[in-house]
CSV table of C-alpha atoms in Angstrom, one decimal:
chain,number,residue,atom,x,y,z
A,1,MET,CA,-139.0,-12.3,139.7
A,2,THR,CA,-142.5,-12.2,137.8
A,3,VAL,CA,-142.9,-8.7,137.2
A,4,PRO,CA,-140.6,-6.6,135.0
A,5,LEU,CA,-139.8,-3.6,137.0
A,6,THR,CA,-138.7,-1.1,134.1
A,7,THR,CA,-142.5,-1.8,132.9
A,8,GLN,CA,-143.8,-0.1,136.3
A,9,PRO,CA,-145.7,2.7,134.9
A,10,GLY,CA,-144.2,5.2,138.0
A,11,PHE,CA,-140.8,4.4,136.4
A,12,THR,CA,-141.8,5.2,133.1
A,13,ARG,CA,-143.7,8.7,134.4
A,14,ALA,CA,-140.1,9.1,136.0
A,15,LEU,CA,-138.2,8.7,132.9
A,16,ALA,CA,-140.4,10.9,131.3
A,17,ALA,CA,-139.7,13.6,134.0
A,18,VAL,CA,-136.4,13.2,133.3
A,19,ARG,CA,-136.5,13.7,129.5
A,20,GLY,CA,-138.6,16.4,129.8
A,21,ALA,CA,-136.1,18.2,132.3
A,22,GLU,CA,-139.1,18.5,134.7
A,23,ILE,CA,-136.2,17.9,137.6
A,24,GLY,CA,-133.7,19.9,135.8
A,25,LEU,CA,-131.0,17.9,134.7
A,26,LEU,CA,-130.2,14.4,136.1
A,27,ARG,CA,-127.0,14.3,138.4
A,28,ALA,CA,-127.6,11.3,140.6
A,29,VAL,CA,-129.6,7.9,140.7
A,30,ALA,CA,-130.1,5.1,143.4
A,31,LEU,CA,-131.6,1.8,143.3
A,32,ASP,CA,-132.3,-0.9,145.7
A,33,LEU,CA,-133.5,-4.3,144.7
A,34,VAL,CA,-134.0,-6.4,147.5
A,35,ALA,CA,-135.8,-10.1,146.7
A,36,VAL,CA,-136.7,-13.3,148.1
A,37,GLY,CA,-134.8,-15.9,146.1
A,38,GLU,CA,-131.6,-18.3,146.0
A,39,GLY,CA,-128.5,-17.6,143.9
A,40,ASP,CA,-126.1,-14.7,143.4
A,41,ALA,CA,-127.9,-11.4,143.5
A,42,LEU,CA,-125.7,-9.9,140.7
A,43,ARG,CA,-126.7,-12.6,138.3
A,44,GLU,CA,-130.4,-12.6,139.4
A,45,LEU,CA,-131.1,-9.0,139.4
A,46,GLY,CA,-128.2,-7.5,137.8
A,47,PRO,CA,-129.5,-7.2,134.1
A,48,GLU,CA,-132.8,-5.5,135.3
A,49,ALA,CA,-130.9,-3.0,137.7
A,50,ILE,CA,-128.5,-2.1,134.9
A,51,GLU,CA,-131.7,-1.6,132.5
A,52,LEU,CA,-133.2,0.3,134.7
A,53,ILE,CA,-130.2,2.6,135.5
A,54,ARG,CA,-129.3,2.8,131.7
A,55,SER,CA,-132.5,3.8,130.7
A,56,ALA,CA,-132.1,7.0,133.3
A,57,THR,CA,-128.8,7.9,132.5
A,58,GLY,CA,-128.5,6.7,128.9
A,59,PRO,CA,-125.4,5.1,127.5
A,60,VAL,CA,-122.4,6.2,129.4
A,61,SER,CA,-119.1,5.0,130.7
A,62,VAL,CA,-118.7,4.7,134.4
A,63,GLU,CA,-116.0,4.5,137.2
A,64,LEU,CA,-117.2,2.1,139.6
A,65,GLN,CA,-116.4,0.5,142.9
A,66,ALA,CA,-118.2,-2.8,143.8
A,67,HIS,CA,-118.5,-4.6,147.1
A,68,ALA,CA,-119.9,-8.0,147.5
A,69,THR,CA,-120.6,-10.4,150.6
A,70,ALA,CA,-119.6,-14.1,150.1
A,71,ASP,CA,-123.2,-15.0,149.4
A,72,GLY,CA,-123.5,-12.8,146.8
A,73,ALA,CA,-125.6,-9.2,148.1
A,74,THR,CA,-123.7,-6.4,145.8
A,75,THR,CA,-123.4,-2.8,146.4
A,76,PHE,CA,-121.8,-0.2,143.7
A,77,LEU,CA,-121.2,3.3,143.6
A,78,GLY,CA,-120.0,4.7,140.0
A,79,ARG,CA,-119.4,8.0,138.8
A,80,ALA,CA,-120.5,8.4,135.2
A,81,SER,CA,-118.4,10.1,132.8
A,82,HIS,CA,-121.0,12.9,132.5
A,83,GLY,CA,-121.0,13.4,136.1
A,84,ILE,CA,-124.2,11.5,137.3
A,85,ALA,CA,-123.6,9.6,140.6
A,86,VAL,CA,-125.1,6.1,140.3
A,87,SER,CA,-125.7,3.9,143.3
A,88,ALA,CA,-127.3,0.6,143.5
A,89,HIS,CA,-127.7,-2.6,146.1
A,90,LEU,CA,-128.8,-6.1,144.8
A,91,SER,CA,-129.5,-8.9,147.3
A,92,LEU,CA,-131.5,-11.9,147.8
A,93,VAL,CA,-133.0,-13.3,151.2
A,94,ALA,CA,-133.4,-17.1,150.9
A,95,GLY,CA,-137.1,-18.3,151.3
A,96,GLU,CA,-140.4,-18.4,149.5
A,97,PRO,CA,-142.3,-17.0,147.7
A,98,ARG,CA,-140.0,-15.7,144.9
A,99,GLU,CA,-140.9,-12.0,145.0
A,100,TYR,CA,-139.3,-8.3,145.6
A,101,LEU,CA,-139.1,-7.1,149.3
A,102,ARG,CA,-137.7,-3.8,148.1
A,103,ALA,CA,-137.6,-2.2,144.7
A,104,THR,CA,-136.7,1.3,144.6
A,105,ILE,CA,-135.3,4.1,142.4
A,106,ARG,CA,-134.5,7.5,143.2
A,107,LEU,CA,-133.3,10.2,140.4
A,108,VAL,CA,-131.9,13.1,141.8
A,109,GLY,CA,-132.0,16.4,139.5
A,110,THR,CA,-130.6,19.6,139.1
A,111,HIS,CA,-134.2,21.1,140.4
A,112,GLY,CA,-136.0,18.5,142.0
A,113,SER,CA,-136.1,14.6,142.5
A,114,VAL,CA,-138.4,11.8,142.0
A,115,LEU,CA,-138.8,8.8,144.2
A,116,VAL,CA,-140.3,5.8,142.6
A,117,ASP,CA,-141.6,2.5,144.7
A,118,LEU,CA,-141.2,-0.1,141.8
A,119,LEU,CA,-143.6,-2.4,143.7
A,120,ARG,CA,-146.5,0.1,143.4
A,121,PRO,CA,-149.4,1.0,142.8
A,122,LEU,CA,-150.9,-1.3,145.5
A,123,LEU,CA,-153.9,-1.4,147.6
A,124,ASP,CA,-153.2,-1.7,151.4
A,125,VAL,CA,-155.4,-4.5,152.9
A,126,ARG,CA,-155.6,-4.7,156.6
A,127,THR,CA,-158.0,-7.3,158.3
A,128,ALA,CA,-158.1,-9.0,161.7
A,129,ALA,CA,-156.5,-11.8,160.1
A,130,GLY,CA,-153.6,-9.6,158.9
A,131,ALA,CA,-152.3,-7.2,156.4
A,132,ARG,CA,-151.2,-7.7,152.7
A,133,GLN,CA,-150.9,-5.7,149.6
A,134,VAL,CA,-152.4,-6.0,146.0
A,135,ARG,CA,-151.0,-4.4,143.2
A,136,PHE,CA,-153.4,-2.8,140.8
A,137,GLY,CA,-153.1,-1.2,137.3
A,138,PRO,CA,-151.6,-2.1,133.8
A,139,PRO,CA,-147.9,-2.2,133.6
A,140,GLY,CA,-146.4,0.6,131.8
A,141,THR,CA,-144.3,0.8,128.7
A,142,GLN,CA,-141.9,-1.9,127.8
A,143,ILE,CA,-138.4,-1.0,127.9
A,144,PRO,CA,-136.2,-2.7,125.4
A,145,ALA,CA,-133.8,-4.9,126.9
A,146,ALA,CA,-129.9,-4.3,126.3
A,147,ASP,CA,-127.0,-6.5,126.9
A,148,ALA,CA,-125.5,-6.1,130.4
A,149,ALA,CA,-122.9,-8.9,130.3
A,150,ASP,CA,-120.0,-6.4,130.1
A,151,THR,CA,-121.1,-4.1,132.8
A,152,LEU,CA,-122.0,-6.9,135.3
A,153,SER,CA,-118.4,-8.6,134.8
A,154,ALA,CA,-116.8,-5.4,135.5
A,155,ILE,CA,-119.0,-5.1,138.7
A,156,ALA,CA,-117.9,-8.5,139.8
A,157,GLU,CA,-114.6,-8.0,138.8
A,158,SER,CA,-114.2,-4.4,141.4
A,159,ALA,CA,-116.0,-6.4,143.9
A,160,ARG,CA,-113.3,-9.3,143.6
A,161,SER,CA,-110.0,-7.1,143.3
A,162,GLY,CA,-111.5,-4.4,145.8
A,163,ARG,CA,-110.4,-1.7,143.1
A,164,ALA,CA,-112.6,0.7,141.0
A,165,LYS,CA,-113.3,-0.5,137.5
A,166,SER,CA,-114.2,1.5,133.9
A,167,THR,CA,-117.3,0.1,132.2
A,168,THR,CA,-120.1,1.2,130.2
A,169,TRP,CA,-123.5,0.8,130.2
B,1,MET,CA,-130.9,11.1,189.3
B,2,THR,CA,-129.1,8.3,191.1
B,3,GLU,CA,-126.9,8.8,194.1
B,4,HIS,CA,-126.0,12.4,193.0
B,5,GLU,CA,-127.6,14.9,195.1
B,6,SER,CA,-126.8,17.6,192.6
B,7,PRO,CA,-127.2,17.8,189.1
B,8,LEU,CA,-123.6,17.8,186.6
B,9,GLY,CA,-123.0,21.5,186.1
B,10,VAL,CA,-122.2,22.0,182.1
B,11,GLY,CA,-120.7,25.1,180.4
B,12,ILE,CA,-121.4,25.7,176.6
B,13,VAL,CA,-118.7,27.0,174.6
B,14,GLY,CA,-120.1,28.8,171.4
B,15,VAL,CA,-123.7,29.7,171.4
B,16,GLY,CA,-124.6,29.5,167.8
B,17,GLY,CA,-126.9,27.0,166.1
B,18,ILE,CA,-126.3,23.6,167.7
B,19,ALA,CA,-126.2,25.1,171.1
B,20,LEU,CA,-129.5,26.0,171.0
B,21,SER,CA,-130.4,22.3,170.9
B,22,HIS,CA,-128.1,21.2,173.6
B,23,MET,CA,-129.7,24.4,175.7
B,24,ALA,CA,-133.4,23.0,175.1
B,25,ALA,CA,-131.9,19.4,176.1
B,26,LEU,CA,-130.5,20.9,179.4
B,27,ARG,CA,-133.9,22.5,180.3
B,28,ALA,CA,-135.6,19.2,179.9
B,29,MET,CA,-133.0,17.5,182.4
B,30,THR,CA,-132.8,16.9,186.1
B,31,SER,CA,-129.6,15.2,185.7
B,32,ALA,CA,-127.8,17.9,184.4
B,33,GLN,CA,-127.7,22.1,184.4
B,34,LEU,CA,-126.5,24.4,182.6
B,35,VAL,CA,-124.5,27.1,184.6
B,36,ALA,CA,-122.4,28.7,182.1
B,37,VAL,CA,-122.0,29.8,178.5
B,38,CYS,CA,-119.3,31.6,176.4
B,39,ASP,CA,-118.5,33.0,173.0
B,40,VAL,CA,-115.8,35.2,171.4
B,41,ASP,CA,-118.7,37.4,171.1
B,42,ALA,CA,-119.2,38.1,174.8
B,43,ALA,CA,-122.3,40.6,174.2
B,44,ARG,CA,-123.9,37.3,172.6
B,45,ALA,CA,-123.1,35.1,175.3
B,46,THR,CA,-124.4,37.9,178.0
B,47,GLU,CA,-127.4,37.8,176.1
B,48,VAL,CA,-127.9,34.1,175.7
B,49,ALA,CA,-126.9,33.7,179.6
B,50,HIS,CA,-129.5,35.9,180.5
B,51,LEU,CA,-132.0,33.9,178.8
B,52,GLN,CA,-130.8,31.0,179.9
B,53,ARG,CA,-130.4,32.2,183.6
B,54,CYS,CA,-126.6,31.2,183.8
B,55,THR,CA,-123.2,32.8,183.7
B,56,GLY,CA,-122.1,34.3,180.4
B,57,TYR,CA,-118.1,34.7,179.6
B,58,GLY,CA,-116.3,36.3,176.9
B,59,SER,CA,-113.7,33.4,177.0
B,60,LEU,CA,-112.9,30.1,177.5
B,61,GLU,CA,-110.5,30.6,180.0
B,62,GLU,CA,-112.9,32.3,182.5
B,63,LEU,CA,-115.5,29.6,181.9
B,64,LEU,CA,-112.8,26.6,182.7
B,65,ALA,CA,-111.9,28.6,185.8
B,66,ASP,CA,-115.6,28.6,186.9
B,67,ASP,CA,-115.9,25.7,189.7
B,68,GLU,CA,-119.5,25.0,189.0
B,69,VAL,CA,-118.7,23.8,185.5
B,70,GLU,CA,-117.9,20.2,185.8
B,71,ALA,CA,-118.7,19.3,182.0
B,72,VAL,CA,-118.2,21.5,178.9
B,73,ILE,CA,-119.9,21.2,175.3
B,74,VAL,CA,-118.0,22.7,172.6
B,75,CYS,CA,-120.3,24.0,170.1
B,76,THR,CA,-117.5,25.8,167.9
B,77,PRO,CA,-116.8,25.5,164.5
B,78,ASN,CA,-114.9,22.3,163.2
B,79,MET,CA,-111.7,23.9,163.0
B,80,THR,CA,-111.3,24.9,166.4
B,81,HIS,CA,-112.2,21.4,167.8
B,82,GLU,CA,-108.8,19.9,168.6
B,83,GLN,CA,-107.5,22.9,170.3
B,84,LEU,CA,-110.4,23.5,172.4
B,85,GLY,CA,-111.0,20.0,173.3
B,86,VAL,CA,-107.4,19.6,174.7
B,87,GLN,CA,-108.0,23.1,176.6
B,88,VAL,CA,-111.0,21.8,178.1
B,89,LEU,CA,-109.5,18.5,179.3
B,90,ARG,CA,-106.8,19.8,180.8
B,91,ALA,CA,-108.9,22.2,182.9
B,92,GLY,CA,-110.2,18.7,184.4
B,93,LYS,CA,-113.4,19.0,182.8
B,94,HIS,CA,-115.9,16.3,181.0
B,95,LEU,CA,-116.1,17.2,177.6
B,96,LEU,CA,-119.0,16.3,174.9
B,97,MET,CA,-117.9,17.6,171.7
B,98,GLU,CA,-119.6,18.3,168.8
B,99,LYS,CA,-118.8,16.5,165.7
B,100,PRO,CA,-116.4,15.9,164.1
B,101,LEU,CA,-113.9,15.2,167.4
B,102,ALA,CA,-111.3,17.2,165.0
B,103,LEU,CA,-110.4,17.8,161.4
B,104,THR,CA,-107.6,15.2,161.0
B,105,SER,CA,-107.1,11.6,162.4
B,106,ASP,CA,-104.2,12.8,164.3
B,107,GLY,CA,-105.9,15.4,165.7
B,108,ALA,CA,-108.7,13.1,166.9
B,109,ARG,CA,-106.4,10.9,168.5
B,110,THR,CA,-104.5,13.7,170.1
B,111,VAL,CA,-107.7,14.8,172.1
B,112,ALA,CA,-108.7,11.2,172.7
B,113,ALA,CA,-105.4,10.8,174.3
B,114,GLU,CA,-105.7,13.7,176.5
B,115,ALA,CA,-109.4,12.5,178.0
B,116,THR,CA,-108.0,9.2,178.5
B,117,ALA,CA,-104.8,10.1,180.2
B,118,ARG,CA,-106.8,12.1,182.7
B,119,ASP,CA,-109.8,9.8,183.3
B,120,LEU,CA,-112.1,12.3,181.8
B,121,ALA,CA,-115.4,11.6,179.9
B,122,LEU,CA,-114.9,12.6,176.2
B,123,ALA,CA,-118.4,11.9,174.0
B,124,VAL,CA,-118.8,13.2,170.6
B,125,GLY,CA,-122.0,14.3,169.4
B,126,HIS,CA,-123.4,11.9,166.8
B,127,SER,CA,-126.4,12.8,167.9
B,128,HIS,CA,-127.9,10.5,165.2
B,129,ARG,CA,-127.6,7.1,167.3
B,130,PHE,CA,-130.1,8.5,169.8
B,131,SER,CA,-133.1,9.2,167.4
B,132,ASP,CA,-136.1,7.1,167.9
B,133,GLN,CA,-135.8,5.6,164.3
B,134,SER,CA,-132.1,5.0,165.0
B,135,LEU,CA,-132.2,3.0,168.4
B,136,ALA,CA,-135.3,1.1,166.9
B,137,ILE,CA,-133.4,0.0,164.0
B,138,ARG,CA,-130.7,-1.3,166.0
B,139,GLU,CA,-132.9,-3.2,168.4
B,140,LEU,CA,-134.2,-5.1,165.3
B,141,ILE,CA,-130.7,-6.0,164.4
B,142,ASP,CA,-129.9,-6.7,167.7
B,143,ALA,CA,-133.0,-9.0,168.0
B,144,GLY,CA,-131.8,-10.7,164.9
B,145,ASP,CA,-135.2,-9.8,163.0
B,146,ILE,CA,-133.2,-9.3,159.8
B,147,GLY,CA,-130.1,-11.7,160.4
B,148,THR,CA,-126.8,-10.5,159.8
B,149,PRO,CA,-126.8,-6.8,158.4
B,150,ARG,CA,-124.8,-6.7,154.9
B,151,PHE,CA,-125.8,-3.4,153.3
B,152,VAL,CA,-126.9,0.0,154.8
B,153,ARG,CA,-128.1,2.8,153.1
B,154,ILE,CA,-128.6,6.1,154.6
B,155,VAL,CA,-129.7,9.4,152.9
B,156,MET,CA,-130.1,12.9,154.3
B,157,ASN,CA,-131.0,15.3,151.4
B,158,GLY,CA,-131.7,18.9,152.5
B,159,GLY,CA,-132.1,22.1,150.1
B,160,TRP,CA,-130.7,24.3,152.5
B,161,ILE,CA,-127.3,25.3,151.7
B,162,TRP,CA,-125.4,27.3,154.5
B,163,PRO,CA,-125.9,31.0,153.9
B,164,GLY,CA,-123.3,33.5,152.8
B,165,TRP,CA,-120.2,32.4,150.8
B,166,GLN,CA,-118.0,33.1,153.5
B,167,ALA,CA,-119.5,30.5,156.0
B,168,TRP,CA,-117.0,28.3,157.5
B,169,MET,CA,-119.5,25.5,156.4
B,170,LEU,CA,-118.2,25.9,152.9
B,171,ASN,CA,-114.6,26.4,153.4
B,172,PRO,CA,-112.8,23.3,153.5
B,173,GLU,CA,-109.9,24.5,155.4
B,174,LEU,CA,-112.3,25.2,158.3
B,175,SER,CA,-115.0,22.8,157.9
B,176,GLY,CA,-113.1,19.6,156.9
B,177,GLY,CA,-115.4,19.4,154.1
B,178,HIS,CA,-118.8,17.8,153.7
B,179,SER,CA,-117.5,14.4,154.6
B,180,LEU,CA,-116.3,15.6,158.2
B,181,HIS,CA,-118.7,18.2,158.7
B,182,ASN,CA,-122.0,15.8,158.1
B,183,GLY,CA,-120.9,12.9,156.7
B,184,VAL,CA,-119.3,11.5,160.2
B,185,HIS,CA,-122.9,11.3,161.1
B,186,LEU,CA,-123.7,8.6,158.3
B,187,VAL,CA,-120.5,7.2,158.8
B,188,ASP,CA,-121.0,6.5,162.5
B,189,LEU,CA,-124.6,5.2,161.8
B,190,ALA,CA,-123.8,3.0,159.4
B,191,SER,CA,-120.7,1.4,161.0
B,192,TRP,CA,-122.9,1.1,164.1
B,193,TRP,CA,-125.5,-0.6,162.2
B,194,MET,CA,-123.0,-3.0,160.7
B,195,GLY,CA,-121.4,-4.0,163.6
B,196,GLU,CA,-118.0,-3.2,162.5
B,197,PRO,CA,-115.8,-0.6,161.3
B,198,ALA,CA,-115.4,0.1,157.5
B,199,THR,CA,-112.1,-0.7,155.6
B,200,SER,CA,-112.5,1.5,152.6
B,201,VAL,CA,-114.1,4.3,151.1
B,202,PHE,CA,-115.2,5.6,147.5
B,203,SER,CA,-116.8,8.6,147.2
B,204,VAL,CA,-118.4,10.8,144.7
B,205,GLY,CA,-119.1,14.5,145.1
B,206,GLN,CA,-120.9,17.6,143.4
B,207,HIS,CA,-121.1,21.0,143.6
B,208,ALA,CA,-124.9,21.2,143.4
B,209,THR,CA,-125.5,24.6,144.1
B,210,SER,CA,-122.7,26.1,142.3
B,211,GLU,CA,-119.5,25.1,140.8
B,212,ALA,CA,-117.8,27.9,142.6
B,213,LEU,CA,-118.4,26.0,145.8
B,214,GLU,CA,-115.1,24.5,147.4
B,215,ILE,CA,-116.9,21.8,149.3
B,216,HIS,CA,-119.2,18.9,147.3
B,217,ASP,CA,-122.8,19.9,148.9
B,218,TYR,CA,-123.9,16.5,147.3
B,219,LEU,CA,-122.0,13.7,148.2
B,220,VAL,CA,-122.3,10.0,148.1
B,221,MET,CA,-120.0,7.7,150.1
B,222,GLU,CA,-119.5,4.1,149.6
B,223,LEU,CA,-117.9,2.3,152.5
B,224,GLY,CA,-116.7,-1.3,152.3
B,225,PHE,CA,-116.4,-3.7,155.4
B,226,ALA,CA,-114.1,-6.4,156.0
B,227,SER,CA,-117.1,-8.7,155.8
B,228,GLY,CA,-117.9,-8.0,152.3
B,229,GLY,CA,-121.0,-5.7,153.5
B,230,SER,CA,-121.3,-2.5,152.3
B,231,ALA,CA,-123.1,1.1,152.9
B,232,VAL,CA,-124.0,3.8,150.8
B,233,CYS,CA,-124.1,7.3,152.7
B,234,GLU,CA,-125.6,10.0,150.9
B,235,ILE,CA,-125.7,13.9,152.4
B,236,SER,CA,-126.7,16.6,150.4
B,237,ARG,CA,-127.3,20.4,151.4
B,238,GLY,CA,-128.0,21.4,147.8
B,239,GLU,CA,-131.5,19.7,146.7
B,240,ARG,CA,-134.3,21.8,145.0
B,241,PRO,CA,-136.5,23.0,146.1
B,242,ARG,CA,-134.9,24.5,149.2
B,243,SER,CA,-137.5,23.1,151.6
B,244,THR,CA,-136.5,19.5,150.6
B,245,GLY,CA,-135.9,17.5,153.7
B,246,TYR,CA,-135.5,13.9,152.3
B,247,LEU,CA,-134.6,11.1,155.1
B,248,GLU,CA,-134.2,7.5,154.2
B,249,LEU,CA,-132.7,4.7,156.3
B,250,THR,CA,-132.4,1.2,155.2
B,251,VAL,CA,-130.7,-1.8,156.7
B,252,VAL,CA,-130.5,-5.3,154.3
B,253,GLY,CA,-129.9,-8.5,156.4
B,254,THR,CA,-129.4,-11.6,155.6
B,255,ASP,CA,-133.0,-12.6,156.3
B,256,GLY,CA,-134.6,-9.6,155.5
B,257,ILE,CA,-134.5,-5.9,155.6
B,258,ALA,CA,-136.0,-3.0,157.8
B,259,ALA,CA,-136.6,0.5,156.1
B,260,ARG,CA,-137.3,4.0,157.2
B,261,THR,CA,-139.1,5.4,154.4
B,262,TRP,CA,-139.5,9.4,153.6
B,263,ASP,CA,-142.9,9.3,154.6
B,264,ALA,CA,-142.6,6.9,157.9
B,265,GLU,CA,-143.7,9.4,160.4
B,266,GLY,CA,-147.1,9.5,158.5
B,267,VAL,CA,-147.5,13.2,158.5
B,268,LEU,CA,-148.2,14.5,155.0
B,269,ALA,CA,-148.8,18.0,154.3
B,270,TRP,CA,-149.7,20.1,151.2
B,271,THR,CA,-148.6,23.6,151.4
B,272,ASP,CA,-147.3,26.2,149.1
B,273,ALA,CA,-143.7,24.5,149.5
B,274,GLY,CA,-145.3,21.3,147.7
B,275,LEU,CA,-146.2,17.6,149.1
B,276,THR,CA,-143.8,17.5,152.2
B,277,ALA,CA,-143.7,14.6,155.2
B,278,TRP,CA,-143.3,16.5,158.4
B,279,SER,CA,-141.6,14.9,161.5
B,280,VAL,CA,-143.6,14.0,164.5
B,281,THR,CA,-143.4,16.7,167.3
B,282,GLY,CA,-140.7,16.3,170.1
B,283,SER,CA,-138.9,13.7,168.2
B,284,ALA,CA,-135.8,16.0,167.7
B,285,ASP,CA,-136.0,16.9,171.2
B,286,ARG,CA,-135.8,13.5,172.6
B,287,THR,CA,-132.3,13.1,170.7
B,288,PHE,CA,-130.6,15.7,172.1
B,289,VAL,CA,-131.9,14.7,175.8
B,290,ARG,CA,-130.9,11.0,175.1
B,291,GLU,CA,-127.6,12.4,174.2
B,292,LEU,CA,-127.0,14.5,176.9
B,293,GLU,CA,-128.1,11.8,179.5
B,294,ALA,CA,-125.7,9.0,178.0
B,295,PHE,CA,-122.9,11.8,178.4
B,296,VAL,CA,-124.2,12.7,182.1
B,297,ALA,CA,-124.0,8.9,182.8
B,298,ALA,CA,-120.4,8.5,181.5
B,299,ALA,CA,-118.8,11.6,183.2
B,300,ARG,CA,-120.6,10.2,186.4
B,301,ARG,CA,-119.0,6.7,185.7
B,302,GLU,CA,-122.3,5.3,185.9
B,303,ALA,CA,-121.9,3.7,181.9
B,304,ASP,CA,-119.5,4.0,179.2
B,305,VAL,CA,-119.4,6.8,176.9
B,306,VAL,CA,-121.5,6.7,173.6
B,307,PRO,CA,-120.5,6.3,171.0
B,308,PRO,CA,-117.0,4.7,172.2
B,309,LEU,CA,-114.1,7.0,171.6
B,310,SER,CA,-112.7,4.3,168.9
B,311,ALA,CA,-115.9,4.9,166.9
B,312,ALA,CA,-115.9,8.8,167.0
B,313,ILE,CA,-112.2,8.4,166.1
B,314,HIS,CA,-113.0,5.9,163.4
B,315,ALA,CA,-115.5,8.3,161.9
B,316,VAL,CA,-112.9,10.9,161.5
B,317,ASP,CA,-110.6,8.4,160.0
B,318,ILE,CA,-113.5,7.3,157.3
B,319,ALA,CA,-114.5,11.3,156.3
B,320,VAL,CA,-110.6,12.2,156.0
B,321,ALA,CA,-110.2,9.3,153.6
B,322,SER,CA,-113.5,10.1,152.1
B,323,GLU,CA,-112.2,13.8,151.2
B,324,GLU,CA,-109.1,12.1,149.9
B,325,SER,CA,-111.3,10.0,147.5
B,326,LEU,CA,-112.9,12.8,146.2
B,327,ARG,CA,-109.4,14.8,145.4
B,328,ALA,CA,-108.1,11.4,144.0
B,329,GLY,CA,-110.9,9.9,142.5
B,330,ARG,CA,-110.1,6.2,143.7
B,331,THR,CA,-111.0,4.0,146.5
B,332,ILE,CA,-109.0,4.6,149.8
B,333,GLU,CA,-108.1,1.8,152.1
B,334,ILE,CA,-108.7,2.5,155.8
B,335,GLY,CA,-106.2,1.4,158.5
B,336,ALA,CA,-107.2,-0.5,161.8
B,337,PRO,CA,-109.5,1.7,163.8
B,338,ALA,CA,-108.2,3.1,167.2
């Protein structure tokens, strides 16, 4: 995908809300990434997904159960060691152009929640010829990337074995 | 009405909160009519009967002895469902049981076996199947618009924890825990949209309102399916602020995605409660009318029960397994559905 989601200004604002305790203490994260593209969703979207999650929860150990379809769509639910519930779904839909169909992250706190549509901000343009959406605004602050290989291996292994696995991100 | 000259006579057992939704639906219908109510609080039953212009009883036995009652809706707390369900069916009345069908898998099968043996309609109040949005999503799936479903996310988060520390919903012995009390709604939708029963469940729960709670007022259930597909079902009554009402429905298929976002109904309001998305007037009413119309059709033998009894039993199986997953901290495999 062309636009790194971790630079999305709404997400960086949401992270500031978590760090500033504007929604209390973080207790759950829910992430959905669905894109048009080919290949294995965990490999294609996994690194960015883990980066998004880790930037919200911080580095933490987690017990997770994953499921995957034959064509690579992957879901996992994890219980982090500090009690945060993290769920995520990653999948690819064959076709062109290669772009996100859905990218949302929800951060649930003890005193409120933040829902971020990672594909915004955008303009809705509707004409007699049809409807389209046009993004606007500069990207937010880049979050340093970290290695997610071990986490992605644990997710893949959980999906293969049908058993919960421990990992860290 | 079809060939039946008179509406189906319906009695309601338990006149608490959810019974009011059924009464409102019955008032909007011509194929069924509320003829009696009963409640352990006889005075309350009399008061409601007066308002609803029907007969009020202080016991189930009296209501079941009323020949005008052809079908019964049980709206009592969860721990009573198995016993009352069997009692209603043994009296020869069709039964719409509020969810869950029972607190245990064995209990659910006991009630189902009674209905089958007596050739009576037994429906379970998985009312979310009948909502505008649920039906629209199912139609999209059936039309093949998004390909084969492989992921469902359902989020129903609210901030209104049930009042009173003694409320039966907060007692896992009486309600079965959050998986059974509300979780079955989400489990039923997920299995229905996926088109297959779940084969495993892994759950994470929290005591969001207070650590003193015995149930998990915040609950996430991850369902696995034999196809490799999955569902994440998130239900909460511990959100802040208390006015929170967040609904999200997402189905991801092999060819695309259908999502009902939090502001899908297009009515946003700024009030002292903050920014909220309001529901469209009447949508909840239509849900219960559709549910009761389907029940009447099943009782009249004009249609199959919705949801199928096997699905209602499956929802109990999953919910029971979810509670076990919360206790054990591991994934629980599910046996073959009934």
